[in-house]
mmCIF file of C-alpha atoms in Angstrom:
data_model
loop_
_atom_site.group_PDB
_atom_site.id
_atom_site.type_symbol
_atom_site.label_atom_id
_atom_site.label_comp_id
_atom_site.label_asym_id
_atom_site.label_seq_id
_atom_site.Cartn_x
_atom_site.Cartn_y
_atom_site.Cartn_z
ATOM 1 C CA UNK A 1 -14.589 4.280 31.962
ATOM 2 C CA UNK A 2 -17.450 3.637 29.723
ATOM 3 C CA UNK A 3 -21.204 3.959 29.795
ATOM 4 C CA UNK A 4 -23.388 2.697 27.670
ATOM 5 C CA UNK A 5 -26.759 4.171 25.300
ATOM 6 C CA UNK A 6 -28.298 1.122 27.474
ATOM 7 C CA UNK A 7 -27.382 1.808 30.685
ATOM 8 C CA UNK A 8 -28.034 5.609 29.708
ATOM 9 C CA UNK A 9 -30.657 5.197 29.783
ATOM 10 C CA UNK A 10 -30.902 2.778 32.364
ATOM 11 C CA UNK A 11 -30.503 5.557 34.124
ATOM 12 C CA UNK A 12 -33.010 8.353 32.740
ATOM 13 C CA UNK A 13 -35.732 5.745 33.475
ATOM 14 C CA UNK A 14 -34.183 4.805 37.149
ATOM 15 C CA UNK A 15 -34.184 8.339 37.830
ATOM 16 C CA UNK A 16 -38.140 9.420 37.014
ATOM 17 C CA UNK A 17 -38.871 7.144 38.427
ATOM 18 C CA UNK A 18 -36.955 8.507 41.522
ATOM 19 C CA UNK A 19 -38.350 11.841 40.912
ATOM 20 C CA UNK A 20 -41.764 10.481 40.839
ATOM 21 C CA UNK A 21 -41.098 9.062 43.833
ATOM 22 C CA UNK A 22 -39.325 11.388 45.240
ATOM 23 C CA UNK A 23 -42.309 14.169 44.922
ATOM 24 C CA UNK A 24 -44.621 11.745 45.965
ATOM 25 C CA UNK A 25 -43.427 11.804 49.523
ATOM 26 C CA UNK A 26 -43.008 14.824 49.359
ATOM 27 C CA UNK A 27 -46.435 15.865 49.080
ATOM 28 C CA UNK A 28 -47.817 12.911 50.927
ATOM 29 C CA UNK A 29 -45.279 14.292 53.603
ATOM 30 C CA UNK A 30 -46.870 18.307 53.220
ATOM 31 C CA UNK A 31 -50.048 17.607 52.158
ATOM 32 C CA UNK A 32 -49.103 19.547 48.935
ATOM 33 C CA UNK A 33 -52.025 18.184 45.757
ATOM 34 C CA UNK A 34 -50.689 15.619 44.212
ATOM 35 C CA UNK A 35 -52.573 16.982 40.736
ATOM 36 C CA UNK A 36 -49.197 19.911 41.227
ATOM 37 C CA UNK A 37 -47.162 16.847 42.216
ATOM 38 C CA UNK A 38 -48.234 14.807 39.053
ATOM 39 C CA UNK A 39 -47.588 18.416 36.996
ATOM 40 C CA UNK A 40 -44.043 18.933 38.478
ATOM 41 C CA UNK A 41 -43.111 15.848 38.148
ATOM 42 C CA UNK A 42 -43.258 15.057 34.305
ATOM 43 C CA UNK A 43 -42.282 18.225 32.953
ATOM 44 C CA UNK A 44 -38.784 17.945 34.951
ATOM 45 C CA UNK A 45 -39.387 13.903 33.145
ATOM 46 C CA UNK A 46 -39.670 15.263 29.979
ATOM 47 C CA UNK A 47 -37.099 17.971 30.485
ATOM 48 C CA UNK A 48 -34.302 15.848 31.727
ATOM 49 C CA UNK A 49 -35.855 13.095 28.980
ATOM 50 C CA UNK A 50 -35.263 16.171 26.575
ATOM 51 C CA UNK A 51 -31.857 16.307 27.277
ATOM 52 C CA UNK A 52 -30.663 12.707 27.051
ATOM 53 C CA UNK A 53 -32.240 12.427 23.814
ATOM 54 C CA UNK A 54 -30.522 15.620 22.286
ATOM 55 C CA UNK A 55 -27.303 14.252 23.084
ATOM 56 C CA UNK A 56 -28.278 11.008 21.991
ATOM 57 C CA UNK A 57 -30.041 12.141 18.580
ATOM 58 C CA UNK A 58 -26.943 14.866 18.068
ATOM 59 C CA UNK A 59 -24.906 13.005 16.472
ATOM 60 C CA UNK A 60 -26.390 10.975 15.117
ATOM 61 C CA UNK A 61 -27.761 14.057 12.985
ATOM 62 C CA UNK A 62 -24.509 14.271 12.287
ATOM 63 C CA UNK A 63 -23.194 10.877 11.204
ATOM 64 C CA UNK A 64 -26.329 10.798 8.762
ATOM 65 C CA UNK A 65 -24.970 14.229 6.683
ATOM 66 C CA UNK A 66 -20.926 13.555 6.584
ATOM 67 C CA UNK A 67 -22.283 9.465 5.816
ATOM 68 C CA UNK A 68 -24.503 12.053 2.897
ATOM 69 C CA UNK A 69 -21.372 14.032 2.178
ATOM 70 C CA UNK A 70 -19.686 10.300 1.384
ATOM 71 C CA UNK A 71 -21.970 8.353 -0.399
ATOM 72 C CA UNK A 72 -21.397 12.187 -2.538
ATOM 73 C CA UNK A 73 -18.460 11.896 -2.903
ATOM 74 C CA UNK A 74 -16.997 14.584 -0.613
ATOM 75 C CA UNK A 75 -15.010 12.776 1.928
ATOM 76 C CA UNK A 76 -12.817 15.528 3.976
ATOM 77 C CA UNK A 77 -16.080 15.382 6.237
ATOM 78 C CA UNK A 78 -15.509 13.993 9.655
ATOM 79 C CA UNK A 79 -17.778 13.356 12.089
ATOM 80 C CA UNK A 80 -17.145 15.237 16.077
ATOM 81 C CA UNK A 81 -17.736 12.844 19.435
ATOM 82 C CA UNK A 82 -15.384 10.384 18.351
ATOM 83 C CA UNK A 83 -14.027 10.504 21.183
ATOM 84 C CA UNK A 84 -16.789 9.738 23.649
ATOM 85 C CA UNK A 85 -16.672 6.168 25.836
ATOM 86 C CA UNK A 86 -19.946 4.754 23.743
ATOM 87 C CA UNK A 87 -21.478 3.550 21.375
ATOM 88 C CA UNK A 88 -21.367 6.434 19.109
ATOM 89 C CA UNK A 89 -18.648 7.645 20.103
ATOM 90 C CA UNK A 90 -17.139 3.928 18.281
ATOM 91 C CA UNK A 91 -19.959 4.049 15.258
ATOM 92 C CA UNK A 92 -18.379 8.207 15.089
ATOM 93 C CA UNK A 93 -14.321 6.571 14.754
ATOM 94 C CA UNK A 94 -16.010 3.506 12.087
ATOM 95 C CA UNK A 95 -17.726 6.631 10.253
ATOM 96 C CA UNK A 96 -14.080 8.451 10.271
ATOM 97 C CA UNK A 97 -11.695 5.359 9.636
ATOM 98 C CA UNK A 98 -14.503 5.251 6.385
ATOM 99 C CA UNK A 99 -13.395 8.225 5.186
ATOM 100 C CA UNK A 100 -10.214 8.394 5.949
ATOM 101 C CA UNK A 101 -10.110 4.849 3.940
ATOM 102 C CA UNK A 102 -12.571 6.237 0.621
ATOM 103 C CA UNK A 103 -10.255 9.072 0.827
ATOM 104 C CA UNK A 104 -6.721 7.048 0.347
ATOM 105 C CA UNK A 105 -8.486 4.984 -2.062
ATOM 106 C CA UNK A 106 -10.224 7.786 -4.272
ATOM 107 C CA UNK A 107 -6.271 9.164 -3.435
ATOM 108 C CA UNK A 108 -4.533 6.578 -4.927
ATOM 109 C CA UNK A 109 -7.405 6.037 -8.427
ATOM 110 C CA UNK A 110 -6.534 9.782 -9.298
ATOM 111 C CA UNK A 111 -2.830 9.379 -8.720
ATOM 112 C CA UNK A 112 -3.235 5.919 -10.598
ATOM 113 C CA UNK A 113 -4.945 7.744 -13.318
ATOM 114 C CA UNK A 114 -2.254 10.819 -13.676
ATOM 115 C CA UNK A 115 0.838 8.339 -13.289
ATOM 116 C CA UNK A 116 -0.105 6.225 -15.950
ATOM 117 C CA UNK A 117 -1.546 9.397 -18.470
ATOM 118 C CA UNK A 118 2.229 10.230 -17.744
ATOM 119 C CA UNK A 119 4.279 6.963 -17.633
ATOM 120 C CA UNK A 120 2.129 6.938 -21.980
ATOM 121 C CA UNK A 121 2.286 9.975 -23.388
ATOM 122 C CA UNK A 122 6.158 10.123 -23.002
ATOM 123 C CA UNK A 123 6.749 6.967 -24.602
ATOM 124 C CA UNK A 124 4.169 6.600 -27.107
ATOM 125 C CA UNK A 125 5.715 11.325 -28.215
ATOM 126 C CA UNK A 126 8.770 9.824 -28.433
ATOM 127 C CA UNK A 127 7.961 6.624 -30.760
ATOM 128 C CA UNK A 128 5.434 8.386 -32.596
ATOM 129 C CA UNK A 129 8.701 11.340 -33.516
ATOM 130 C CA UNK A 130 11.081 8.607 -34.309
ATOM 131 C CA UNK A 131 8.177 7.417 -37.224
ATOM 132 C CA UNK A 132 7.101 10.316 -38.276
ATOM 133 C CA UNK A 133 11.047 11.124 -38.941
ATOM 134 C CA UNK A 134 11.301 7.554 -40.913
ATOM 135 C CA UNK A 135 7.585 8.349 -42.761
ATOM 136 C CA UNK A 136 9.311 12.206 -43.284
ATOM 137 C CA UNK A 137 12.122 11.053 -45.108
ATOM 138 C CA UNK A 138 13.831 12.770 -41.933
ATOM 139 C CA UNK A 139 15.480 9.931 -40.670
ATOM 140 C CA UNK A 140 16.666 6.422 -41.360
ATOM 141 C CA UNK A 141 15.362 3.413 -40.953
ATOM 142 C CA UNK A 142 18.610 2.603 -39.710
ATOM 143 C CA UNK A 143 19.306 -0.361 -36.708
ATOM 144 C CA UNK A 144 19.711 3.704 -34.298
ATOM 145 C CA UNK A 145 16.931 5.027 -34.789
ATOM 146 C CA UNK A 146 14.154 1.212 -34.887
ATOM 147 C CA UNK A 147 17.230 -0.014 -31.230
ATOM 148 C CA UNK A 148 15.195 3.424 -30.370
ATOM 149 C CA UNK A 149 11.506 2.747 -31.590
ATOM 150 C CA UNK A 150 12.049 -0.985 -29.249
ATOM 151 C CA UNK A 151 13.214 1.590 -26.379
ATOM 152 C CA UNK A 152 9.929 3.555 -25.980
ATOM 153 C CA UNK A 153 7.299 0.207 -27.078
ATOM 154 C CA UNK A 154 8.282 -2.146 -24.033
ATOM 155 C CA UNK A 155 8.879 0.949 -21.416
ATOM 156 C CA UNK A 156 4.469 0.291 -23.060
ATOM 157 C CA UNK A 157 4.830 -2.651 -22.439
ATOM 158 C CA UNK A 158 6.461 -2.824 -19.353
ATOM 159 C CA UNK A 159 3.332 -0.462 -17.740
ATOM 160 C CA UNK A 160 0.997 -2.322 -19.308
ATOM 161 C CA UNK A 161 1.573 -6.249 -17.337
ATOM 162 C CA UNK A 162 2.358 -3.645 -14.433
ATOM 163 C CA UNK A 163 -1.411 -2.462 -15.352
ATOM 164 C CA UNK A 164 -2.065 -6.279 -15.527
ATOM 165 C CA UNK A 165 -0.194 -7.275 -11.918
ATOM 166 C CA UNK A 166 -1.916 -4.551 -10.079
ATOM 167 C CA UNK A 167 -5.204 -5.645 -11.608
ATOM 168 C CA UNK A 168 -4.123 -9.085 -11.090
ATOM 169 C CA UNK A 169 -3.729 -8.060 -7.689
ATOM 170 C CA UNK A 170 -6.882 -6.371 -6.810
ATOM 171 C CA UNK A 171 -9.175 -8.982 -7.997
ATOM 172 C CA UNK A 172 -6.997 -12.285 -5.984
ATOM 173 C CA UNK A 173 -6.521 -14.048 -9.555
ATOM 174 C CA UNK A 174 -2.435 -15.116 -9.814
ATOM 175 C CA UNK A 175 -2.750 -18.921 -8.615
ATOM 176 C CA UNK A 176 0.881 -19.686 -7.644
ATOM 177 C CA UNK A 177 3.312 -22.877 -10.733
ATOM 178 C CA UNK A 178 5.397 -24.188 -7.378
ATOM 179 C CA UNK A 179 8.475 -26.261 -8.280
ATOM 180 C CA UNK A 180 12.011 -27.037 -6.586
ATOM 181 C CA UNK A 181 15.061 -24.977 -8.240
ATOM 182 C CA UNK A 182 18.530 -24.092 -7.716
ATOM 183 C CA UNK A 183 18.697 -20.854 -6.973
ATOM 184 C CA UNK A 184 22.840 -20.168 -7.644
ATOM 185 C CA UNK A 185 22.326 -20.338 -11.503
ATOM 186 C CA UNK A 186 17.963 -19.111 -10.672
ATOM 187 C CA UNK A 187 20.226 -15.373 -9.457
ATOM 188 C CA UNK A 188 22.587 -15.702 -12.342
ATOM 189 C CA UNK A 189 20.731 -15.873 -14.769
ATOM 190 C CA UNK A 190 18.344 -13.152 -13.807
ATOM 191 C CA UNK A 191 21.932 -10.725 -13.021
ATOM 192 C CA UNK A 192 22.694 -11.555 -16.211
ATOM 193 C CA UNK A 193 19.770 -10.732 -17.815
ATOM 194 C CA UNK A 194 19.901 -7.539 -16.221
ATOM 195 C CA UNK A 195 23.426 -6.656 -17.067
ATOM 196 C CA UNK A 196 23.656 -7.899 -20.533
ATOM 197 C CA UNK A 197 20.061 -5.261 -21.269
ATOM 198 C CA UNK A 198 21.510 -2.800 -19.422
ATOM 199 C CA UNK A 199 24.771 -2.559 -21.544
ATOM 200 C CA UNK A 200 22.595 -2.870 -24.816
ATOM 201 C CA UNK A 201 23.679 0.850 -25.791
ATOM 202 C CA UNK A 202 20.674 1.936 -23.237
ATOM 203 C CA UNK A 203 18.629 0.076 -23.823
ATOM 204 C CA UNK A 204 15.842 -0.570 -20.146
ATOM 205 C CA UNK A 205 15.916 -3.433 -19.543
ATOM 206 C CA UNK A 206 13.291 -6.199 -19.505
ATOM 207 C CA UNK A 207 13.035 -6.162 -15.634
ATOM 208 C CA UNK A 208 13.306 -2.692 -15.131
ATOM 209 C CA UNK A 209 14.000 0.712 -15.947
ATOM 210 C CA UNK A 210 18.145 0.830 -15.151
ATOM 211 C CA UNK A 211 20.492 1.663 -17.867
ATOM 212 C CA UNK A 212 23.386 1.969 -15.481
ATOM 213 C CA UNK A 213 27.321 0.165 -17.033
ATOM 214 C CA UNK A 214 28.691 1.375 -13.861
ATOM 215 C CA UNK A 215 27.012 -0.260 -10.737
ATOM 216 C CA UNK A 216 28.563 -4.082 -9.905
ATOM 217 C CA UNK A 217 25.893 -7.062 -9.338
ATOM 218 C CA UNK A 218 27.837 -9.254 -7.028
ATOM 219 C CA UNK A 219 25.789 -13.068 -6.139
ATOM 220 C CA UNK A 220 26.487 -14.454 -2.463
ATOM 221 C CA UNK A 221 24.854 -17.719 -2.185
ATOM 222 C CA UNK A 222 25.265 -19.912 0.230
ATOM 223 C CA UNK A 223 25.532 -23.295 0.099
ATOM 224 C CA UNK A 224 25.941 -23.382 -3.533
ATOM 225 C CA UNK A 225 23.686 -26.364 -3.415
ATOM 226 C CA UNK A 226 21.208 -24.435 -2.113
ATOM 227 C CA UNK A 227 17.584 -24.707 -3.373
ATOM 228 C CA UNK A 228 14.251 -22.877 -3.148
ATOM 229 C CA UNK A 229 10.410 -23.830 -3.931
ATOM 230 C CA UNK A 230 8.193 -21.216 -5.131
ATOM 231 C CA UNK A 231 6.666 -19.586 -8.260
ATOM 232 C CA UNK A 232 10.173 -19.077 -10.545
ATOM 233 C CA UNK A 233 8.660 -16.865 -12.291
ATOM 234 C CA UNK A 234 6.758 -14.537 -9.995
ATOM 235 C CA UNK A 235 9.805 -14.317 -7.922
ATOM 236 C CA UNK A 236 11.734 -13.262 -10.618
ATOM 237 C CA UNK A 237 9.586 -10.059 -10.665
ATOM 238 C CA UNK A 238 10.936 -9.778 -7.481
ATOM 239 C CA UNK A 239 14.271 -10.220 -7.394
ATOM 240 C CA UNK A 240 14.439 -8.136 -10.992
ATOM 241 C CA UNK A 241 12.430 -4.909 -8.738
ATOM 242 C CA UNK A 242 15.302 -4.797 -6.241
ATOM 243 C CA UNK A 243 18.180 -5.367 -7.966
ATOM 244 C CA UNK A 244 16.645 -2.458 -10.169
ATOM 245 C CA UNK A 245 15.846 -0.229 -7.416
ATOM 246 C CA UNK A 246 19.509 -1.045 -5.697
ATOM 247 C CA UNK A 247 21.281 -0.884 -9.261
ATOM 248 C CA UNK A 248 19.271 3.054 -9.496
ATOM 249 C CA UNK A 249 20.151 3.849 -5.703
ATOM 250 C CA UNK A 250 24.003 3.128 -6.554
ATOM 251 C CA UNK A 251 26.666 6.117 -6.049
ATOM 252 C CA UNK A 252 28.286 5.607 -9.252
ATOM 253 C CA UNK A 253 30.776 2.363 -9.591
ATOM 254 C CA UNK A 254 28.671 0.712 -6.624
ATOM 255 C CA UNK A 255 28.027 -2.543 -5.527
ATOM 256 C CA UNK A 256 24.569 -3.863 -5.539
ATOM 257 C CA UNK A 257 25.252 -7.385 -3.498
ATOM 258 C CA UNK A 258 22.143 -10.096 -3.547
ATOM 259 C CA UNK A 259 22.871 -13.068 -1.415
ATOM 260 C CA UNK A 260 20.449 -16.160 -1.194
ATOM 261 C CA UNK A 261 20.991 -18.203 2.449
ATOM 262 C CA UNK A 262 19.082 -20.549 4.281
ATOM 263 C CA UNK A 263 15.921 -19.561 5.967
ATOM 264 C CA UNK A 264 14.990 -19.612 10.009
ATOM 265 C CA UNK A 265 12.747 -22.229 9.989
ATOM 266 C CA UNK A 266 13.638 -25.726 7.507
ATOM 267 C CA UNK A 267 13.409 -25.597 4.067
ATOM 268 C CA UNK A 268 12.823 -21.484 3.625
ATOM 269 C CA UNK A 269 14.543 -19.441 1.827
ATOM 270 C CA UNK A 270 15.732 -16.393 2.689
ATOM 271 C CA UNK A 271 16.870 -13.646 0.543
ATOM 272 C CA UNK A 272 18.567 -9.914 0.285
ATOM 273 C CA UNK A 273 19.122 -6.874 -2.001
ATOM 274 C CA UNK A 274 21.936 -4.476 -0.511
ATOM 275 C CA UNK A 275 23.242 -1.028 -2.062
ATOM 276 C CA UNK A 276 25.587 1.311 -1.474
ATOM 277 C CA UNK A 277 23.130 3.926 -1.952
ATOM 278 C CA UNK A 278 22.257 6.754 0.491
ATOM 279 C CA UNK A 279 19.690 4.184 2.022
ATOM 280 C CA UNK A 280 15.578 4.556 2.944
ATOM 281 C CA UNK A 281 15.199 6.433 6.269
ATOM 282 C CA UNK A 282 13.926 4.577 8.935
ATOM 283 C CA UNK A 283 10.816 7.734 9.146
ATOM 284 C CA UNK A 284 9.573 5.686 5.551
ATOM 285 C CA UNK A 285 10.322 2.144 5.962
ATOM 286 C CA UNK A 286 6.642 1.454 6.498
ATOM 287 C CA UNK A 287 6.455 3.017 3.807
ATOM 288 C CA UNK A 288 8.204 2.057 0.480
ATOM 289 C CA UNK A 289 5.871 -1.190 -0.519
ATOM 290 C CA UNK A 290 2.735 0.953 -0.785
ATOM 291 C CA UNK A 291 1.134 1.643 -4.147
ATOM 292 C CA UNK A 292 2.373 5.482 -5.890
ATOM 293 C CA UNK A 293 5.811 6.143 -3.391
ATOM 294 C CA UNK A 294 8.582 6.796 -5.133
ATOM 295 C CA UNK A 295 10.770 7.860 -1.888
ATOM 296 C CA UNK A 296 12.310 10.917 -0.822
ATOM 297 C CA UNK A 297 15.458 10.153 -1.807
ATOM 298 C CA UNK A 298 15.974 11.447 -5.411
ATOM 299 C CA UNK A 299 17.735 7.876 -7.516
ATOM 300 C CA UNK A 300 21.883 8.447 -8.276
ATOM 301 C CA UNK A 301 21.366 8.536 -12.039
ATOM 302 C CA UNK A 302 19.520 11.883 -11.805
ATOM 303 C CA UNK A 303 17.642 13.490 -15.327
ATOM 304 C CA UNK A 304 19.045 10.406 -16.903
ATOM 305 C CA UNK A 305 15.618 7.966 -15.457
ATOM 306 C CA UNK A 306 12.949 7.679 -17.283
ATOM 307 C CA UNK A 307 10.962 7.108 -13.206
ATOM 308 C CA UNK A 308 8.519 4.677 -12.428
ATOM 309 C CA UNK A 309 5.167 4.744 -11.266
ATOM 310 C CA UNK A 310 5.119 3.765 -8.058
ATOM 311 C CA UNK A 311 4.059 0.043 -7.868
ATOM 312 C CA UNK A 312 7.301 -2.475 -8.573
ATOM 313 C CA UNK A 313 7.283 -2.375 -4.506
ATOM 314 C CA UNK A 314 3.955 -2.674 -3.992
ATOM 315 C CA UNK A 315 3.915 -5.914 -6.407
ATOM 316 C CA UNK A 316 7.349 -7.642 -5.337
ATOM 317 C CA UNK A 317 5.646 -7.513 -1.435
ATOM 318 C CA UNK A 318 2.021 -8.362 -3.427
ATOM 319 C CA UNK A 319 4.276 -11.385 -5.295
ATOM 320 C CA UNK A 320 5.940 -12.410 -1.377
ATOM 321 C CA UNK A 321 2.358 -11.851 0.126
ATOM 322 C CA UNK A 322 1.344 -14.737 -2.182
ATOM 323 C CA UNK A 323 3.803 -17.476 -1.034
ATOM 324 C CA UNK A 324 2.965 -16.186 2.631
ATOM 325 C CA UNK A 325 6.367 -15.213 3.081
ATOM 326 C CA UNK A 326 7.697 -11.592 4.653
ATOM 327 C CA UNK A 327 9.632 -8.687 3.207
ATOM 328 C CA UNK A 328 10.791 -5.334 4.462
ATOM 329 C CA UNK A 329 13.421 -3.099 4.721
ATOM 330 C CA UNK A 330 16.890 -4.764 7.565
ATOM 331 C CA UNK A 331 19.141 -3.111 9.174
ATOM 332 C CA UNK A 332 22.114 -1.576 7.295
ATOM 333 C CA UNK A 333 25.345 -0.109 8.260
ATOM 334 C CA UNK A 334 25.405 1.797 4.557
ATOM 335 C CA UNK A 335 23.086 1.819 1.781
ATOM 336 C CA UNK A 336 19.998 -0.307 1.694
ATOM 337 C CA UNK A 337 19.356 -3.703 2.947
ATOM 338 C CA UNK A 338 15.297 -5.019 1.375
ATOM 339 C CA UNK A 339 15.097 -8.026 2.873
ATOM 340 C CA UNK A 340 12.376 -11.208 2.335
ATOM 341 C CA UNK A 341 12.226 -14.456 3.236
ATOM 342 C CA UNK A 342 9.788 -17.424 1.265
ATOM 343 C CA UNK A 343 8.354 -20.587 3.888
ATOM 344 C CA UNK A 344 9.969 -24.063 3.074
ATOM 345 C CA UNK A 345 5.682 -24.854 1.749
ATOM 346 C CA UNK A 346 2.729 -22.442 0.752
ATOM 347 C CA UNK A 347 0.703 -22.412 4.071
ATOM 348 C CA UNK A 348 -3.227 -23.035 2.974
ATOM 349 C CA UNK A 349 -5.426 -19.907 0.842
ATOM 350 C CA UNK A 350 -9.270 -18.939 1.751
#
C-alpha cells in the first residue's frame, strides 16, 4: 500500500504531539519536574524528526546528483529507490525513465552518424574511383562506366531522400495529398517498376535497394475494381520499402505476393506483402519498425547486398501513421507477412 509523504509528515506531527502529551501525563502522575520532561521530549522529537527528514532528503540529494550527471551528458546513472511507494518513488521512476529515453536518443544519434557516414562513404568512394579512372584515361566514358557512376549517384540520392523524410518525420511538417485511385493499376505500376529497375544489369531500383531478378512478384487484388483513398506518393514509398525487403529476404527463385483487400471498416483498405524467406522471430516483431533496426535475419542476397540504414520500415510506419492506419507483422505459416490497414477517411489530426 502506497503511503504519501503528506501522510508521513502528518504522522510525524501526530507522533510528536502524542509523545509530548504522554510524557506530560507521566510527569503529572510521577511528580517529575516538567523541565526534565520538556528536555526529554525535545530530544526525542528532534531525533525522530531527523530520522524522517534524512529518509526524505537523501533520495532528493541523489536525484539532484543524477540530474546533474544527465545534464552533463552522462546517461548511465540511475536513481535508487524507484520501488518506494510514495511521491519520491514516483519521481525516481520518472527520472529513470527520462534517463532511459535520453540514453536511447543519444544512442540513436550516434548510430545515425555512424550509419550515414558509412552509407555516404561507400558510394562516394566508388563514384570517385570511377571518375578518377575516366579522368586518368584508365577507362573510357562508355555506357557501362557511366551506368556504374549513375548507380552510385542514385544510391546517394536515396540516402538523402531518406534523411529528408526522417527530418520531416521529426518536425511533423508533412501534409498528405489525398486522392482516390484504383488499386490494381497502382500496385501493378510499383511491381513493374521494381522488376524493370532490377533487371537493368544490376542497377538498383529507385524505390529500393534490391537487384535480384530471380524472385517472382505476384499481385492479388480482390475485387479487381478496388479503390483507395490515400496519398499515392506516401503509399508508394511504403509499398516499395516492403517489397524491397521481401525480395531481399526471399530464397532463390522465391515468390513475393502483394495482396489488396477491402478492410474491415467501410471504404478501408488492407494491403499485405508476403515472402517465402526465413521470417521474423516473434521476439523481434515489435522492433522491426524501430529506427536503425536491421534485424538478425540475414538477407538471402548475402554479401552482394549493399545493406541499408535501418530507416526504411520506420519511415513506412510513419507514413501509415500519417494516414491514421496501422502496420505490423501478421501471422504466416511461411516467411514473413507485413499487413497494413488504411482507414476509408482520414481522421482529424491535432
